[in-house]
Short mmCIF file of C-alpha atoms in Angstrom, two decimals:
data_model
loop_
_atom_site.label_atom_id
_atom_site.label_comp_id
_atom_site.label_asym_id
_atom_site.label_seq_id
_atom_site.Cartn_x
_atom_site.Cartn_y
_atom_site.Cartn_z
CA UNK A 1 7.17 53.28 52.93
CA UNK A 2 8.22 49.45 52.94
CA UNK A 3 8.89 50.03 49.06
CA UNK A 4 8.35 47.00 46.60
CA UNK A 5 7.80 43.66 48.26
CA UNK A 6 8.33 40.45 46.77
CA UNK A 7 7.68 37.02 48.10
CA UNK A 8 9.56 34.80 48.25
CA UNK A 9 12.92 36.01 48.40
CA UNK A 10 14.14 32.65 47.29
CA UNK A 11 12.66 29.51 45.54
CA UNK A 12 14.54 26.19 44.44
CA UNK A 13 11.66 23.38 42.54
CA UNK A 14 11.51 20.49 40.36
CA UNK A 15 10.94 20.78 36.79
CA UNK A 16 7.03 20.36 36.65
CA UNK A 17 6.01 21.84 39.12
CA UNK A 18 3.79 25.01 39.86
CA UNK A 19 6.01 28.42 41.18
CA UNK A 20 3.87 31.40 42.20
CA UNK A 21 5.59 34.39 42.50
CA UNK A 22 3.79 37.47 44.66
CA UNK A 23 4.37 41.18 44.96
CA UNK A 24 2.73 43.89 46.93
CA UNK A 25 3.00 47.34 44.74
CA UNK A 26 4.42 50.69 46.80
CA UNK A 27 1.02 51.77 47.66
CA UNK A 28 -0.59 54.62 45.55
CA UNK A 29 1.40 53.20 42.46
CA UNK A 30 -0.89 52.03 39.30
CA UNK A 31 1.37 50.69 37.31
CA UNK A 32 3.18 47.19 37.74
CA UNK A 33 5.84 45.35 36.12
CA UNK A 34 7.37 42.05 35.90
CA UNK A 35 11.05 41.42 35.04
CA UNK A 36 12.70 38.62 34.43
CA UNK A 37 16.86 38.83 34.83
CA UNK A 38 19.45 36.34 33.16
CA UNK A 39 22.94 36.43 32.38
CA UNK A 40 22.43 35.60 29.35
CA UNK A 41 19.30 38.14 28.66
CA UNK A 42 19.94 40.52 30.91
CA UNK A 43 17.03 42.40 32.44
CA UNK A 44 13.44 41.43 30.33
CA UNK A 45 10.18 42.94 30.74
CA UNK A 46 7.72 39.94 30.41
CA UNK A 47 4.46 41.81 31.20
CA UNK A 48 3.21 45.28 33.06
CA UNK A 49 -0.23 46.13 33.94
CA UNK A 50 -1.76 49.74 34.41
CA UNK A 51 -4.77 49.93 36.99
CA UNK A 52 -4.32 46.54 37.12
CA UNK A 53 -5.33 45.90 33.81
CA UNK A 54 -2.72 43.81 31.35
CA UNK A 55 -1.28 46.56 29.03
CA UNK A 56 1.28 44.63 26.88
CA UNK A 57 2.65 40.68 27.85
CA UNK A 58 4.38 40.78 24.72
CA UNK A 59 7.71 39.39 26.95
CA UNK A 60 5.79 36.74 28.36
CA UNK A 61 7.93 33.68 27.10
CA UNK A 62 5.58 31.01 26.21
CA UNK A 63 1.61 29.82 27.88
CA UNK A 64 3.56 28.36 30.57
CA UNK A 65 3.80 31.53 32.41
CA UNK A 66 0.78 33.48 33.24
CA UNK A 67 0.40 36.88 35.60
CA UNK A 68 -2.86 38.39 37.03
CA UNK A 69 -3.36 41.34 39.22
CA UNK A 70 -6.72 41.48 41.29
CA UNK A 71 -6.27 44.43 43.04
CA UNK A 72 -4.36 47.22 43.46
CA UNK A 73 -1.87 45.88 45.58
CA UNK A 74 -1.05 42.27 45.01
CA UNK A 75 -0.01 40.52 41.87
CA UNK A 76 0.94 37.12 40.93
CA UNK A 77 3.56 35.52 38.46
CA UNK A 78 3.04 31.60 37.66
CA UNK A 79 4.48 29.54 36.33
CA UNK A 80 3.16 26.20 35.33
CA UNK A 81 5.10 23.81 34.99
CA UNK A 82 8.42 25.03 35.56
CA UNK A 83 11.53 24.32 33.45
CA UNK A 84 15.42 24.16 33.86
CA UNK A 85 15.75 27.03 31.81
CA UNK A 86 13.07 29.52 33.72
CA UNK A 87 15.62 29.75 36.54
CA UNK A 88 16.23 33.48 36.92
CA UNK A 89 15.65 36.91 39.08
CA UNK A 90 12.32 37.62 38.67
CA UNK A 91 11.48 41.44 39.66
CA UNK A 92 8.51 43.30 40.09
CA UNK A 93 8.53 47.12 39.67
CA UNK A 94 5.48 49.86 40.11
CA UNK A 95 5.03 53.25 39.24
CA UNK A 96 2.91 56.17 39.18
CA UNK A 97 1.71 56.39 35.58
CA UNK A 98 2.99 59.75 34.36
CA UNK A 99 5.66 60.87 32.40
CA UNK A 100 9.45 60.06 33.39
CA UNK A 101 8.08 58.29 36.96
CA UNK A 102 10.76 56.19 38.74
CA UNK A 103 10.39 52.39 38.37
CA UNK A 104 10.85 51.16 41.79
CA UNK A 105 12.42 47.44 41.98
CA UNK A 106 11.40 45.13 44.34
CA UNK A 107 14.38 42.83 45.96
CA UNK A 108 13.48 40.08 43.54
CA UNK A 109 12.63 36.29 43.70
CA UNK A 110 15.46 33.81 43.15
CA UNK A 111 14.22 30.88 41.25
CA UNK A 112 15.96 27.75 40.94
CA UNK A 113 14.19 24.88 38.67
CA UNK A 114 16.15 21.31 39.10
CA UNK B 1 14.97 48.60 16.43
CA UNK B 2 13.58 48.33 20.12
CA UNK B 3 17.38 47.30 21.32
CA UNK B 4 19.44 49.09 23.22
CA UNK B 5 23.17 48.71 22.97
CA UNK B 6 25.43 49.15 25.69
CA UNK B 7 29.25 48.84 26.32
CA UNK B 8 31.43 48.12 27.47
CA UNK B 9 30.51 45.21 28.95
CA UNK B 10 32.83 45.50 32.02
CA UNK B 11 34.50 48.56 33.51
CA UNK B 12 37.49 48.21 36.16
CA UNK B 13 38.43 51.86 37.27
CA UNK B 14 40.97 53.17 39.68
CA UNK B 15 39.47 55.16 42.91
CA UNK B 16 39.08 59.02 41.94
CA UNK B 17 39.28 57.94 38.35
CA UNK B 18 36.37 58.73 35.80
CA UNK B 19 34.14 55.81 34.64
CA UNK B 20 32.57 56.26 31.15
CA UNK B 21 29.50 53.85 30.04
CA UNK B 22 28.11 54.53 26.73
CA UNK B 23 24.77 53.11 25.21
CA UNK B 24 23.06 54.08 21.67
CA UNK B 25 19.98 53.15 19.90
CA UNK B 26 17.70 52.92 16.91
CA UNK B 27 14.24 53.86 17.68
CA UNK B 28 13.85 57.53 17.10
CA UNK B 29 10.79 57.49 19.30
CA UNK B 30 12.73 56.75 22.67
CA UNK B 31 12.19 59.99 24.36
CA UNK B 32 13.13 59.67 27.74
CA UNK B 33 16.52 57.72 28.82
CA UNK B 34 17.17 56.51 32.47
CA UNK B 35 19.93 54.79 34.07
CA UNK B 36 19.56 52.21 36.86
CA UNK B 37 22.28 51.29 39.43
CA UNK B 38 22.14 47.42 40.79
CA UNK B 39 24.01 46.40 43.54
CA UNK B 40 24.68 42.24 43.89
CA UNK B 41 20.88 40.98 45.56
CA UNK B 42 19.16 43.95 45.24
CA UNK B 43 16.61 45.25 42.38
CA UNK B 44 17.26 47.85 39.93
CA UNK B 45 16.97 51.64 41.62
CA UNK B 46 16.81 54.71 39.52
CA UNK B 47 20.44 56.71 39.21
CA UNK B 48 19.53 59.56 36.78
CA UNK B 49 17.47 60.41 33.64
CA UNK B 50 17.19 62.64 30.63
CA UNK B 51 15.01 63.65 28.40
CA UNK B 52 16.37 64.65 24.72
CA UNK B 53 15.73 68.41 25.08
CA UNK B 54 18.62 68.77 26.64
CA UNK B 55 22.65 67.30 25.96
CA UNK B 56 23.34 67.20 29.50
CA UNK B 57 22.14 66.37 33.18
CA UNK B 58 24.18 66.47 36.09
CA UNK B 59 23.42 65.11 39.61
CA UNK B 60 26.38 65.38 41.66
CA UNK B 61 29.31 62.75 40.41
CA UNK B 62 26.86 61.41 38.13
CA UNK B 63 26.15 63.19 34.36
CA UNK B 64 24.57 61.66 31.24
CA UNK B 65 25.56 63.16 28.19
CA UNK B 66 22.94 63.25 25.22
CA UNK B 67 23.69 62.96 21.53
CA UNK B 68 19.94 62.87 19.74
CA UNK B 69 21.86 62.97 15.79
CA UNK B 70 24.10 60.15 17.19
CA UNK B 71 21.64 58.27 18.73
CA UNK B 72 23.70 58.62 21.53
CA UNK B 73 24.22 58.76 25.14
CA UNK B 74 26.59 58.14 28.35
CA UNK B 75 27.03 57.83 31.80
CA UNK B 76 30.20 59.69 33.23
CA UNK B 77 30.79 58.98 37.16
CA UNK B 78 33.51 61.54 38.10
CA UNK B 79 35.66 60.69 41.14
CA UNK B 80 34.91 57.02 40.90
CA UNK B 81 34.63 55.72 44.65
CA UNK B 82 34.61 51.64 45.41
CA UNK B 83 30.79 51.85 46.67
CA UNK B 84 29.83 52.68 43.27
CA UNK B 85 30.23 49.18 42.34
CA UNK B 86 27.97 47.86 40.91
CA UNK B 87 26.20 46.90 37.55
CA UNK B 88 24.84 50.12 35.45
CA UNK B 89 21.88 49.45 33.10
CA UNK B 90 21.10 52.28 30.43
CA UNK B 91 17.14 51.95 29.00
CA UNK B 92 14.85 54.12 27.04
CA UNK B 93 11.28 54.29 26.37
CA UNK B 94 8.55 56.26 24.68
CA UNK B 95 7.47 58.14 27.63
CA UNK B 96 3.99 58.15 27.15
CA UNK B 97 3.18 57.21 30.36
CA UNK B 98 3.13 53.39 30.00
CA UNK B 99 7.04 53.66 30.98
CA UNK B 100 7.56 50.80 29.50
CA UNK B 101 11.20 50.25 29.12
CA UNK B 102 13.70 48.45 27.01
CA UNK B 103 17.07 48.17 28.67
CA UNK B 104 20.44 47.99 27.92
CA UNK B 105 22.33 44.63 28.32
CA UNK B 106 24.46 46.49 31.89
CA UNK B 107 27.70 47.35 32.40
CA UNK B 108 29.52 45.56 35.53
CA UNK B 109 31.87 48.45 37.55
CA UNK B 110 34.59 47.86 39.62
CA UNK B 111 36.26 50.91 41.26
CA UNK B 112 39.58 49.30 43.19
CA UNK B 113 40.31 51.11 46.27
#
């Protein structure tokens, strides 16, 4: 199994402009998550979906960022327009949805907004 | 009440030496407690978990202790080696299938050979 993938691995933008994060789910997994790691916040859930259905975006910082997930196995994180301060890891994670199942990480996307 | 609290905040440990992380929190309704182990690039991965039914899990050099009165619990890595460097993140959820975690603010380790 090729695990968690997340594209791409790196990122460096302008403030104001569009980023579009992807990830591709372990397959079999229903259950998706998108972190967001800081320094200064440490690790942050901003949003997880179950059968690719939004369950709680409660961490989603403000309208800027948005997340979707069409299918089973592909998801998106945008971000529109990007600022300075949304330069982070951003992770995504999936899961079977049952009691006490493994998160598994992706490698993460390293965003840097100038 | 969702936080997670975690120290310390930085760990230096000599090799074969013990290495002792401790979290604690509030909400009563955290039921299941993992620990994630992130080495510098890489995404969290899954070290060990407990449920609150029991004070104590051990997988090989790794044990959590569980205090539910305290609100309590810990990470002991016995014979500390320097490839288990890395940055330790406690978390906790209601485990009610949504998995959806809150986790602690990481503890950075550095065993010195």
């Amino acid at each position: 199994d090729a695990g968690v993938i997340q594209s791409p691995r790196h990122e460096v933008t302008e403030m104001g402009q569009e980023v579009t994060l992807r990830c591709k789910p372990i397959s079999g997994h229903n259950s998706l998550f998108w972190y967001r790691q800081t320094m200064m916040r440490g690790l942050e859930l901003l949003i997880y979906f179950n059968n690719n259905v939004p369950i709680d975006d409660s961490g989603m910082p403000e309208d800027r960022f948005s997340a979707k997930m069409p299918n089973a196995s592909f998801s998106t994180l945008k971000i529109q327009p990007s600022e300075p301060r949304d330069s982070a890891v951003y992770f995504c994670a999936s899961s079977l949805e049952s009691r006490g199942e493994t998160q598994y990480f992706g490698p993460g996307t390293r965003l840097l907004v100038l | 009440q969702q936080q997670v609290k975690q120290s310390p905040q930085s760990l230096i440990v000599q090799k074969g030496g013990i290495s002792i992380i401790n979290c604690a929190y509030e909400n009563t309704a955290f039921d299941y407690f993992p620990w994630y182990q992130q080495f510098p690039g890489k995404g969290p991965a899954l070290l060990i978990a407990i449920r609150p039914d029991v004070s104590e899990k051990k997988e090989g050099r790794f044990t959590i202790s569980f205090n539910k009165s305290a609100k309590q619990f810990s990470l002991h890595i016995m014979d500390s080696q320097p490839g288990d460097s890395a940055t330790y993140f406690c978390a906790a959820s209601v485990d009610n299938y949504g998995q959806n975690f809150v986790f602690g603010p990481g503890t950075r380790l550095s065993v010195l050979p």
